[in-house]
Amino acid sequence: MKRIDIYPTHRHGPFLLRAGKPYPLGATFVPGGVNFAIFSRYATVCTLVLFEREAEQPLVEIPFPQEFRIGHVFAMTVFDLDYENIEYGYRFAGPYRPHEGHHFDQQVILLDPYARAVNGRSVWGVRSVKPDPFPHRALLPYDDFDWVHDRPLEGPAEDLVIYEMHVRGFTRHPSSGVKYPGTFAALREKIPYLLDLGVNCVELMPIFEFDELENQFINPFTNEPLMQYWGYDSLNFFSPKAGYAATGKYGMQVDEFKALVKELHKHGIEVFLDVAFNHTGEGGEDGRTVSFRGIDNKTYYMLRPDGSYQNFSGCGNTMNCNNPVVRNMVMDCLRYWVAEYHIDGFRFDLASILGRDSSGHPLSNPPLLEAMAHDPVLGKTKLIAEAWDAAGLYQVGSFPAYGRWGEWNGKYRDCLRRFLRGDAGQVGEMAQRLQGSPDLYAGRGTTASINFITAHDGFTLADLFSYNEKHNLANGEENRDGQNDNYSWNCGWEGETNNPEINALRQRMMKNAIAILMVSQGIPMILMGDEVGHTKKGNNNTYGHDNELNWFDWSRLESQAELYRFFRYSIRFRRAHPVLRNRSHFRNQDYVGSGYADISWHGVKAWEADWSYHSRTLAFLLDGKHGRNGQEADDSIYVAMNMHWESHMFELPRLPAHLKWRVFANTSMPAPNDIHPPGQEVMLASQRQILVGARSVMILVGR
């Protein structure tokens, strides 16, 4: 017996039609055809525009009959489509009254917000050869990918070591040696490198479809146009970027990205996506209309009473995320990536915007953030907030977490940078940051704190100790863009130098940074390229550069082998010691009967930390019997940090008689004695005291 709903009821030329289903939104395969459903509250007429692949002119334009509209959703099934060779878009008619928030223009062909794949920028940086003012067309990808037994890994958050990376930048450099540089396929080739480094989570900078050619600025040194390289200006939230796929020109970007996720999971590496729902690539009043603005501008964006755009993102517009329609789209998107792509977690760019109402005021109980925290499909997905926005709403430690959210801990970054460069008055706060910031995240545990020193936005680790000031002239904005407060220190010379003493100090400072990061409670995140001392020449806002400022130079694995070795061993040390990966905060007491508190504080004298304003020395002891909050016994670990410009002798706390202190790392020593393979630490000659060099860190293991 055949289904009744596969029979058409209407005809448009040779195309057979039927009233569609209003949910799910987007283009969905149904028996005999494709169901097209799209929302617009204020439009009067909607027309489906079908193209043959790469054709300049539409194959057909099919207006939705009024009886095909249910509420504010236009829904229609089109039968017998050759879906592999079809692209589609929409035209909308309605009022054009910008002062009231309406931007309808029936001349513009619009991209479906729920499109699962997009054509038009299928090869990175190449404009379409056809004279098409509407290049972003939706595709109809068929889901037949074989995941076999793959699923999101759902590993304990406290065990993560996150590697923030840019898909294209990781393999675009000529030294990468991959077959298809700058693609998902190329990243698959580099999985052995990630395993060697020791990270178990990659956080991919935006991979949603965006237009890399949409940048108005020119590099004044080369006169070349800059690009939207970082990708934070999404045009569609459901589509992997075709230009990041070797197979994008064949419309196979969906399968290529799924194959990458599957292979990363096979090797125990979780996949996080950096997502920017706070704004879109359509820009502000002077921006172009690609999708949301022409479909229902007043619903999708935060507007002022005069119809102009609120700009809490710093990018021209702000998505109206707590409008129920937009909120549902965001939730549908996240569920889609988790269910269909097996994504393990999300980092939300300028996440404080997601807690603002339609007028921009912060909400005490933001419905979108609450929905994410309690959604069944996202129940085991890691959620990370960049807990501030471009308009000054800073919520580090106060972000509405609902027991689920972690935060990029900007206070960890700033305090550690200031401590490393020797600022006074940092020791007390450093003690909080090293413990996973219990002053910020009491009751939420250590995994609420994503600890980082550097990220894509700002100086690299090498530049942090090479520049006192930003050097952003190449961005074409006369050095006005980018942060001014970097808490950096050039070690006595601005920029690159051949001075061996300065270069040795910079190398030591980078080692100090990664050593402290890896012994801090919380979840550590490192920036792609820091492990080989990548420099952006002092540019702290390289969003527009598709060049060596952002590309990983693989030849540096040889020239910076000493630094890379230090990174590798530091990461392995963290992963080898459960006492470094507690889920709950320390109690500062002995609750297992070992004779030692879970954490104790020390200075140049054992058991006597110097908390004074002018102190630049601090040490702490982690009792191994309190590993995993007392659930997993471990070695004891002692960390001595001396950020003073003079050496200091540190008295060691005594261990039980059968244990001895051994040196894992000493950043004041030249390689190879700066660090030892975990498990092969060298026993100290004196068990009573150690000399900690100027501006250096020592890490001991009691075993």
XYZ file of C-alpha atoms in Angstrom:
703
model
C 0.000 0.000 0.000
C 1.505 3.333 -1.083
C 1.708 6.384 1.149
C -0.902 9.020 0.423
C 1.454 11.932 1.017
C 3.786 11.017 -1.858
C 1.175 12.106 -4.421
C 1.465 15.672 -5.773
C -1.496 18.027 -5.536
C -0.107 21.007 -7.473
C 1.980 21.606 -10.579
C 4.325 24.415 -11.637
C 5.252 23.741 -15.239
C 6.885 20.293 -15.216
C 7.456 20.383 -11.439
C 5.062 18.474 -9.223
C 4.305 19.945 -5.794
C 2.496 19.319 -2.569
C 2.001 21.290 0.625
C 5.034 20.604 2.772
C 5.642 20.056 6.437
C 6.652 23.143 8.449
C 9.112 21.194 10.544
C 12.007 20.587 10.352
C 13.095 23.830 8.736
C 15.472 23.609 5.809
C 15.500 21.153 2.923
C 14.677 17.593 3.965
C 14.430 14.434 1.893
C 10.944 12.912 2.004
C 9.456 10.011 0.031
C 9.540 11.015 -3.610
C 11.039 14.467 -3.209
C 12.410 17.250 -1.066
C 10.529 19.237 1.585
C 11.491 22.924 1.648
C 10.504 24.834 4.804
C 11.571 28.361 5.723
C 10.405 30.880 8.329
C 9.577 34.534 7.807
C 7.180 36.407 10.021
C 6.891 39.594 7.966
C 7.255 38.397 4.335
C 4.195 38.479 2.099
C 5.462 36.209 -0.679
C 8.190 33.530 -0.838
C 9.596 31.968 -4.014
C 11.803 28.881 -4.221
C 14.608 29.370 -6.768
C 16.192 26.220 -8.199
C 19.446 26.177 -10.171
C 21.256 23.406 -11.946
C 24.741 23.114 -10.434
C 26.977 26.014 -11.504
C 24.321 27.427 -13.870
C 24.156 31.209 -14.239
C 20.396 31.420 -14.555
C 17.714 29.711 -12.476
C 16.227 26.468 -13.706
C 12.874 27.470 -12.275
C 11.306 29.837 -9.745
C 8.339 28.363 -7.864
C 6.192 30.694 -5.749
C 4.787 29.105 -2.580
C 0.988 29.029 -2.879
C -0.612 30.773 0.057
C -2.170 27.477 1.153
C 1.403 26.156 1.568
C 2.027 28.640 4.364
C 1.449 27.434 7.919
C 1.759 30.200 10.473
C 4.964 32.000 9.551
C 6.507 29.018 7.753
C 6.464 28.512 3.991
C 6.547 24.740 3.369
C 6.451 22.864 0.067
C 7.444 19.440 -1.228
C 8.921 19.318 -4.736
C 8.919 15.851 -6.296
C 11.448 14.037 -8.486
C 14.365 16.458 -8.097
C 17.827 15.459 -9.285
C 19.148 16.494 -5.889
C 22.821 15.872 -6.704
C 22.703 18.509 -9.433
C 20.462 21.094 -7.759
C 21.272 24.326 -5.940
C 18.566 26.433 -4.353
C 17.750 29.763 -2.755
C 14.746 31.959 -1.997
C 13.247 35.294 -2.928
C 11.082 37.138 -0.424
C 8.650 39.968 -0.980
C 7.615 42.256 1.827
C 8.006 45.831 3.045
C 11.270 47.647 2.451
C 11.273 50.040 5.385
C 14.743 50.022 7.013
C 13.665 52.547 9.637
C 11.178 49.902 10.846
C 13.689 47.077 10.519
C 12.441 45.586 7.224
C 14.849 44.963 4.320
C 12.829 42.829 1.917
C 14.055 42.916 -1.687
C 12.592 40.448 -4.154
C 15.529 40.986 -6.528
C 17.911 39.212 -4.129
C 18.237 35.428 -4.049
C 18.776 34.434 -0.406
C 20.600 31.584 1.283
C 18.545 29.196 3.426
C 19.594 29.648 7.095
C 19.189 25.866 7.497
C 21.199 24.882 4.399
C 23.336 21.798 5.085
C 25.952 22.658 2.458
C 26.743 25.776 0.439
C 28.309 26.274 -2.979
C 29.973 29.423 -4.291
C 33.242 29.510 -2.334
C 34.117 25.886 -3.021
C 37.835 26.620 -3.560
C 39.494 28.892 -1.009
C 40.110 32.434 -2.215
C 38.739 31.863 -5.730
C 35.851 33.961 -6.902
C 33.226 32.297 -9.017
C 33.957 32.688 -12.724
C 30.292 33.294 -13.461
C 28.985 36.850 -13.052
C 26.690 35.904 -10.199
C 25.859 38.535 -7.578
C 24.363 35.764 -5.394
C 27.130 33.155 -5.190
C 26.092 31.493 -1.932
C 23.661 28.786 -2.987
C 22.428 25.907 -0.898
C 23.088 22.286 -1.853
C 21.146 19.130 -1.047
C 23.716 16.761 0.465
C 22.499 13.221 0.986
C 23.509 11.690 4.303
C 24.945 8.251 3.604
C 28.200 8.519 5.587
C 29.232 5.322 7.339
C 30.227 6.179 10.904
C 30.567 2.462 11.790
C 30.776 2.533 15.627
C 31.891 6.159 16.055
C 30.176 8.503 18.502
C 31.179 11.547 20.582
C 33.948 10.452 22.966
C 32.484 11.992 26.156
C 35.804 11.831 28.021
C 36.234 13.422 31.476
C 36.661 17.167 31.048
C 39.502 17.329 33.582
C 41.612 15.047 31.377
C 41.526 17.340 28.350
C 44.473 19.192 26.860
C 42.949 21.491 24.237
C 44.802 22.560 21.094
C 43.241 25.666 19.534
C 43.887 25.594 15.815
C 42.940 26.981 12.404
C 42.111 24.314 9.830
C 43.705 26.096 6.891
C 46.636 27.578 8.797
C 47.704 24.203 10.196
C 48.725 22.752 6.821
C 48.807 25.662 4.348
C 52.547 26.387 4.690
C 54.687 24.872 1.899
C 56.647 22.975 4.565
C 53.579 20.933 5.606
C 54.223 18.210 3.039
C 50.550 17.272 2.694
C 48.683 16.418 -0.495
C 45.907 19.001 -0.177
C 47.213 21.912 1.948
C 44.741 23.848 4.053
C 41.968 21.249 4.114
C 40.171 18.816 6.382
C 41.887 16.012 4.459
C 45.304 17.531 5.196
C 44.524 17.755 8.898
C 43.874 14.005 8.865
C 47.428 13.509 7.635
C 48.745 15.399 10.660
C 46.993 13.341 13.334
C 50.281 11.543 14.151
C 51.741 14.949 15.005
C 48.890 15.741 17.400
C 49.410 12.380 19.074
C 53.137 13.012 19.384
C 52.505 16.424 20.935
C 50.112 14.769 23.382
C 46.942 16.830 22.999
C 43.629 14.962 23.139
C 41.255 17.688 21.960
C 41.323 20.031 18.976
C 39.316 23.239 19.118
C 38.774 24.259 15.507
C 38.422 27.941 14.751
C 35.215 28.570 12.772
C 34.465 26.013 10.069
C 30.934 27.199 9.290
C 30.505 28.635 5.804
C 31.840 32.191 5.512
C 33.139 34.424 2.745
C 36.892 34.762 3.023
C 36.909 37.446 0.301
C 34.713 39.833 2.282
C 37.322 42.200 3.779
C 37.546 45.885 2.931
C 41.097 46.478 4.147
C 44.357 46.492 2.177
C 47.778 45.501 3.492
C 49.667 48.814 3.184
C 53.008 47.032 2.812
C 51.997 44.757 -0.071
C 48.905 46.561 -1.435
C 47.165 43.182 -1.422
C 43.568 42.862 -0.213
C 43.195 41.210 3.177
C 40.841 38.307 3.795
C 38.324 37.172 6.370
C 40.839 34.521 7.386
C 39.707 33.592 10.896
C 36.150 32.890 9.769
C 34.094 34.463 12.549
C 31.689 36.086 10.061
C 29.436 33.090 9.389
C 26.931 33.179 6.549
C 25.383 29.861 7.516
C 25.627 27.852 10.723
C 24.791 24.356 9.441
C 27.332 24.034 6.623
C 31.010 23.068 6.831
C 33.152 25.467 4.814
C 33.559 24.150 1.288
C 36.865 26.022 0.880
C 38.331 23.932 3.708
C 37.618 20.706 1.819
C 39.807 19.199 -0.883
C 36.535 17.849 -2.270
C 34.607 21.104 -1.852
C 34.512 21.712 -5.592
C 32.628 18.436 -5.874
C 30.201 19.324 -3.074
C 31.678 16.650 -0.793
C 32.686 18.886 2.124
C 30.190 17.210 4.445
C 31.704 13.759 4.037
C 35.271 15.080 4.172
C 34.696 16.776 7.503
C 32.897 13.745 8.921
C 35.852 11.583 7.867
C 38.167 13.928 9.799
C 36.049 13.724 12.964
C 35.840 9.953 12.682
C 39.623 9.617 12.330
C 40.345 11.988 15.218
C 37.950 10.010 17.427
C 39.638 6.776 16.387
C 42.835 8.147 17.960
C 41.132 9.435 21.112
C 41.062 13.111 20.123
C 37.891 15.075 20.852
C 36.657 17.730 18.417
C 35.388 21.107 19.611
C 34.000 23.773 17.293
C 34.529 27.485 17.859
C 31.134 28.988 17.036
C 30.076 32.620 16.673
C 26.311 32.954 17.008
C 26.665 36.515 18.237
C 26.723 38.037 14.728
C 26.774 37.117 11.023
C 28.811 38.056 7.984
C 26.082 40.355 6.670
C 27.545 43.295 8.599
C 25.771 46.485 9.603
C 23.930 49.182 7.674
C 26.575 49.188 4.935
C 26.703 45.393 4.756
C 25.325 43.114 2.076
C 22.231 40.945 2.110
C 22.955 37.224 1.852
C 20.425 35.468 4.071
C 18.994 36.575 7.414
C 18.613 40.266 6.581
C 16.487 39.583 3.521
C 14.421 36.803 5.110
C 13.388 38.431 8.369
C 15.760 41.150 9.503
C 13.584 42.215 12.422
C 13.543 38.717 13.915
C 17.152 37.678 13.407
C 18.950 40.859 14.522
C 18.907 43.191 17.524
C 17.687 46.568 16.279
C 17.412 50.032 17.739
C 14.040 51.836 17.609
C 15.128 53.541 14.365
C 15.845 50.180 12.713
C 19.635 50.452 12.870
C 21.723 47.566 14.170
C 22.818 47.072 17.751
C 26.520 46.220 17.700
C 27.559 44.349 20.838
C 29.793 42.119 18.690
C 31.994 44.839 17.229
C 31.232 43.392 13.774
C 28.322 45.562 12.671
C 25.355 43.494 13.834
C 24.200 41.355 16.738
C 22.012 38.277 16.439
C 18.802 38.385 18.442
C 19.612 35.080 20.118
C 16.914 35.109 22.780
C 14.127 35.615 20.304
C 12.387 32.209 20.325
C 12.856 31.710 16.573
C 16.570 32.499 16.649
C 16.999 30.521 19.851
C 15.415 27.503 18.182
C 17.736 27.885 15.201
C 20.799 27.925 17.441
C 19.570 24.870 19.332
C 18.726 23.042 16.094
C 22.215 23.857 14.840
C 24.024 22.562 17.927
C 21.949 19.376 18.007
C 22.655 18.865 14.317
C 26.437 19.084 14.742
C 26.389 16.743 17.717
C 24.012 14.205 16.170
C 25.201 14.319 12.550
C 28.899 15.200 12.966
C 29.582 13.666 16.405
C 31.044 16.938 17.720
C 32.254 16.712 21.332
C 32.049 20.336 22.422
C 31.600 23.976 21.485
C 33.407 27.168 22.388
C 31.072 30.165 22.044
C 32.631 33.382 20.782
C 31.606 36.492 22.772
C 29.151 34.326 24.660
C 27.938 37.120 26.938
C 25.891 38.367 23.965
C 23.901 35.138 24.161
C 22.593 36.326 27.530
C 21.257 39.695 26.309
C 17.601 40.417 25.555
C 16.338 41.949 22.301
C 17.246 45.409 23.566
C 20.715 44.321 24.610
C 20.156 44.221 28.356
C 21.729 41.296 30.266
C 19.158 38.724 31.378
C 19.258 37.176 34.840
C 18.052 33.847 33.448
C 18.932 33.757 29.720
C 16.638 31.219 28.028
C 19.160 30.253 25.340
C 21.950 29.483 27.811
C 19.536 27.562 30.015
C 18.243 25.603 27.021
C 21.774 24.605 26.016
C 22.597 23.491 29.541
C 19.515 21.292 29.875
C 19.042 20.036 26.318
C 18.873 16.211 26.140
C 20.922 15.897 22.931
C 23.629 18.202 24.303
C 23.534 16.438 27.671
C 27.172 15.286 27.540
C 28.525 17.913 25.181
C 31.178 20.257 26.577
C 30.082 23.906 26.540
C 32.677 26.668 26.845
C 31.943 30.389 26.987
C 34.108 33.306 26.061
C 32.467 35.114 28.955
C 32.617 38.671 27.650
C 31.568 40.684 24.613
C 32.731 43.682 22.603
C 30.424 46.078 24.453
C 32.016 45.556 27.864
C 29.840 42.871 29.451
C 32.519 40.884 31.348
C 31.232 37.751 33.095
C 34.314 35.672 33.907
C 33.291 33.875 37.086
C 29.677 35.045 36.837
C 28.540 33.606 33.511
C 25.125 31.877 33.832
C 26.478 28.323 34.003
C 23.565 26.124 35.114
C 26.118 23.614 36.343
C 27.298 22.939 32.792
C 29.344 25.736 31.311
C 33.093 26.181 31.383
C 34.710 29.550 30.692
C 37.782 30.854 28.954
C 39.430 32.147 32.117
C 40.681 35.565 31.051
C 41.746 36.266 34.619
C 44.042 33.233 34.554
C 45.634 34.558 31.344
C 46.147 38.069 32.676
C 47.410 37.066 36.116
C 49.846 34.486 34.786
C 51.215 36.936 32.223
C 51.775 39.559 34.912
C 53.318 37.037 37.292
C 55.646 35.735 34.581
C 56.981 39.168 33.709
C 57.648 39.902 37.382
C 54.874 42.326 38.319
C 54.419 42.866 42.039
C 51.202 41.964 43.802
C 50.413 38.803 41.823
C 51.313 35.981 44.210
C 48.007 35.847 46.073
C 45.941 35.757 42.908
C 48.295 33.208 41.328
C 47.484 30.835 44.164
C 43.818 31.026 43.176
C 44.526 30.546 39.471
C 46.788 27.530 40.082
C 43.955 25.823 42.004
C 41.438 26.196 39.179
C 40.206 29.584 40.432
C 38.007 28.559 43.380
C 37.435 32.272 44.017
C 35.624 32.435 40.672
C 34.123 28.970 40.375
C 33.225 27.900 43.900
C 30.735 25.066 43.643
C 31.398 24.597 39.927
C 34.669 22.691 40.172
C 37.979 23.070 38.395
C 36.648 22.202 34.931
C 34.761 25.497 34.831
C 38.171 27.101 34.265
C 39.695 26.851 30.794
C 43.232 27.950 31.525
C 45.167 29.603 28.729
C 48.024 32.028 28.221
C 47.554 32.692 24.520
C 44.798 32.220 21.941
C 44.212 33.146 18.311
C 43.211 36.615 19.488
C 46.322 38.340 20.837
C 50.050 37.686 20.955
C 51.511 34.247 20.397
C 53.629 32.856 23.225
C 56.840 33.830 21.443
C 55.568 37.362 20.817
C 54.420 37.672 24.430
C 58.101 37.773 25.386
C 59.343 39.643 22.299
C 57.115 42.719 22.122
C 55.939 45.362 24.551
C 53.549 46.886 22.005
C 51.282 45.569 19.258
C 52.500 45.979 15.681
C 49.339 45.804 13.575
C 50.066 48.172 10.692
C 49.788 45.313 8.183
C 46.075 45.102 9.045
C 45.408 48.347 7.196
C 43.824 50.092 10.183
C 46.794 52.277 11.182
C 47.484 50.146 14.257
C 44.148 51.067 15.853
C 42.790 47.514 15.981
C 43.715 44.807 18.490
C 44.103 44.931 22.267
C 46.457 47.449 23.846
C 46.718 45.740 27.243
C 48.731 42.604 26.543
C 50.754 42.267 29.778
C 53.719 41.329 27.608
C 57.453 41.884 28.096
C 60.048 42.059 25.351
C 62.908 40.934 27.626
C 64.857 44.078 26.820
C 64.521 44.397 23.046
C 61.472 45.027 20.860
C 61.148 42.266 18.284
C 63.613 39.784 16.892
C 67.258 39.998 17.927
C 70.526 38.094 17.576
C 71.431 38.773 21.202
C 72.001 35.290 22.681
C 71.208 36.354 26.254
C 67.834 37.853 25.301
C 66.957 34.842 23.157
C 67.874 32.472 25.998
C 65.695 34.470 28.393
C 62.775 34.374 25.958
C 63.147 30.633 25.583
C 63.113 30.267 29.369
C 60.047 32.459 29.720
C 58.120 30.322 27.217
C 59.119 27.209 29.146
C 57.999 28.845 32.392
C 54.616 29.575 30.853
C 53.875 26.069 29.599
C 55.258 24.475 32.776
C 52.916 26.493 35.002
C 49.967 25.958 32.665
C 50.382 22.195 32.775
C 50.525 21.990 36.578
C 47.443 24.206 37.077
C 44.114 22.676 38.019
C 41.464 23.170 35.366
C 41.528 22.483 31.631
C 44.633 23.745 29.800
C 44.454 25.147 26.278
C 47.458 25.845 24.074
C 47.585 27.792 20.825
C 48.639 26.157 17.575
C 52.264 26.977 16.861
C 53.266 28.019 20.374
C 55.033 24.687 20.754
C 57.490 25.740 18.016
C 57.736 29.416 18.958
C 55.558 30.709 16.124
C 55.701 34.488 15.718
C 53.212 36.890 14.172
C 55.831 39.666 14.227
C 54.049 41.422 17.066
C 50.655 41.532 15.307
C 47.998 40.682 17.892
C 44.979 40.716 15.554
C 45.834 38.696 12.438
C 42.232 38.028 11.421
C 42.836 39.168 7.826
C 46.114 37.445 6.942
C 46.254 34.322 4.811
C 50.034 34.149 4.948
C 52.950 33.115 7.149
C 51.742 35.275 10.024
C 49.067 32.609 10.535
C 50.489 29.486 8.881
C 52.178 26.777 10.928
C 55.790 26.528 9.700
C 56.667 22.828 9.941
C 60.385 23.500 9.520
C 60.349 24.984 13.018
C 59.969 21.491 14.457
C 63.664 21.188 13.707
C 64.842 24.719 14.473
C 62.768 24.838 17.693
C 63.242 21.209 18.717
C 64.227 22.194 22.274
C 60.995 24.104 22.879
C 58.876 21.423 21.222
C 60.480 18.766 23.422
C 59.646 20.838 26.514
C 56.016 21.131 25.424
C 55.722 17.403 24.709
C 57.131 16.328 28.073
C 55.091 18.937 29.978
C 51.863 17.675 28.409
C 52.821 14.051 29.044
C 53.652 14.884 32.646
C 50.179 16.329 33.168
C 48.506 13.321 31.593
C 50.639 10.960 33.693
C 49.673 12.502 37.050
C 46.042 12.425 38.240
C 46.920 14.763 41.113
C 47.110 17.517 38.476
C 43.637 16.713 37.175
C 41.232 16.967 40.101
C 37.618 17.669 39.267
C 36.779 19.383 42.555
C 38.704 22.210 44.141
C 41.278 21.572 46.827
C 40.108 21.690 50.432
C 43.509 22.793 51.759
C 43.331 19.980 54.312
C 44.230 16.307 54.746
C 41.078 14.257 54.266
C 42.682 10.881 53.442
C 44.990 10.558 56.439
C 48.283 10.910 54.544
C 49.755 13.452 56.950
C 49.747 16.160 54.275
C 47.040 18.524 53.067
C 45.891 18.021 49.486
C 47.730 21.271 48.666
C 50.140 23.265 50.810
C 51.902 26.541 50.107
C 55.591 27.273 50.456
C 58.209 29.899 49.710
C 61.963 30.085 50.093
C 61.166 28.529 53.463
C 59.160 25.326 53.537
C 55.582 25.771 54.812
C 55.991 29.565 54.801
C 54.752 31.183 51.604
C 55.538 34.877 51.150
C 52.233 36.563 50.364
C 53.598 40.111 50.543
C 53.011 42.629 47.749
C 56.628 42.582 46.618
C 56.949 38.789 46.594
C 57.800 37.164 43.282
C 58.350 33.647 44.606
C 55.794 30.934 45.281
C 55.862 27.171 45.691
C 53.230 24.532 46.324
C 53.090 20.855 47.191
C 50.397 18.506 45.888
C 50.041 15.395 48.022
C 49.810 12.351 45.767
C 47.454 10.485 48.081
C 44.843 13.124 47.236
C 44.968 12.453 43.481
C 41.569 12.710 41.791
C 40.281 14.209 45.038
C 41.433 11.155 46.963
C 40.165 8.562 44.476
C 43.469 7.733 42.747
C 46.879 7.629 44.476
C 49.733 9.400 42.716
C 53.231 10.745 43.324
C 53.554 14.007 45.213
C 54.488 17.036 43.117
C 56.329 20.157 44.238
C 56.463 23.266 42.044
C 58.766 26.207 42.795
C 58.290 29.414 40.797
C 60.805 32.225 40.988
C 59.897 35.228 38.855
C 62.465 37.424 40.582
C 65.484 38.592 38.587
C 67.762 36.919 41.134
C 68.218 33.252 42.056
C 66.785 31.984 45.342
C 67.385 28.913 47.483
C 64.123 27.103 48.287
C 63.894 24.887 51.353
C 62.082 21.653 50.457
C 59.213 20.168 52.461
C 60.263 16.759 53.730
C 58.754 13.615 52.294
C 58.102 10.359 54.143
C 61.354 8.463 54.626
C 60.830 6.001 51.757
C 60.262 8.751 49.156
C 62.798 10.973 47.397
C 62.532 14.212 45.442
C 63.382 13.919 41.759
C 63.659 16.692 39.161
C 61.201 16.665 36.285
C 61.815 20.202 34.986
C 64.219 23.044 35.690
C 63.801 25.860 33.178
C 67.039 27.546 34.260
C 69.067 24.597 32.955
C 70.160 24.223 29.335
C 68.721 21.373 27.299
C 68.589 18.443 27.689
C 68.643 18.974 31.478
C 65.773 21.481 31.363
C 63.259 18.628 31.370
C 63.207 14.836 31.601
C 60.826 12.244 30.204
C 58.007 11.576 32.686
C 58.964 8.554 34.761
C 62.682 9.168 34.216
C 63.130 12.100 36.577
C 66.609 12.596 38.092
C 67.048 12.250 41.860
C 68.176 15.357 43.725
C 71.556 15.199 45.406
C 70.210 17.288 48.294
C 66.759 16.478 49.603
C 66.686 19.574 51.795
C 66.915 22.497 49.383
C 67.117 23.534 45.748
C 68.507 26.576 43.966
C 65.855 28.044 41.697
C 67.402 30.298 39.070
C 66.266 33.800 38.225
C 62.955 33.850 36.325
C 62.617 30.092 36.303
C 60.436 27.190 37.407
C 61.352 23.856 38.978
C 59.014 20.859 39.152
C 59.866 17.941 41.431
C 58.285 14.524 41.827
C 58.252 12.724 45.175
C 58.555 9.024 44.485
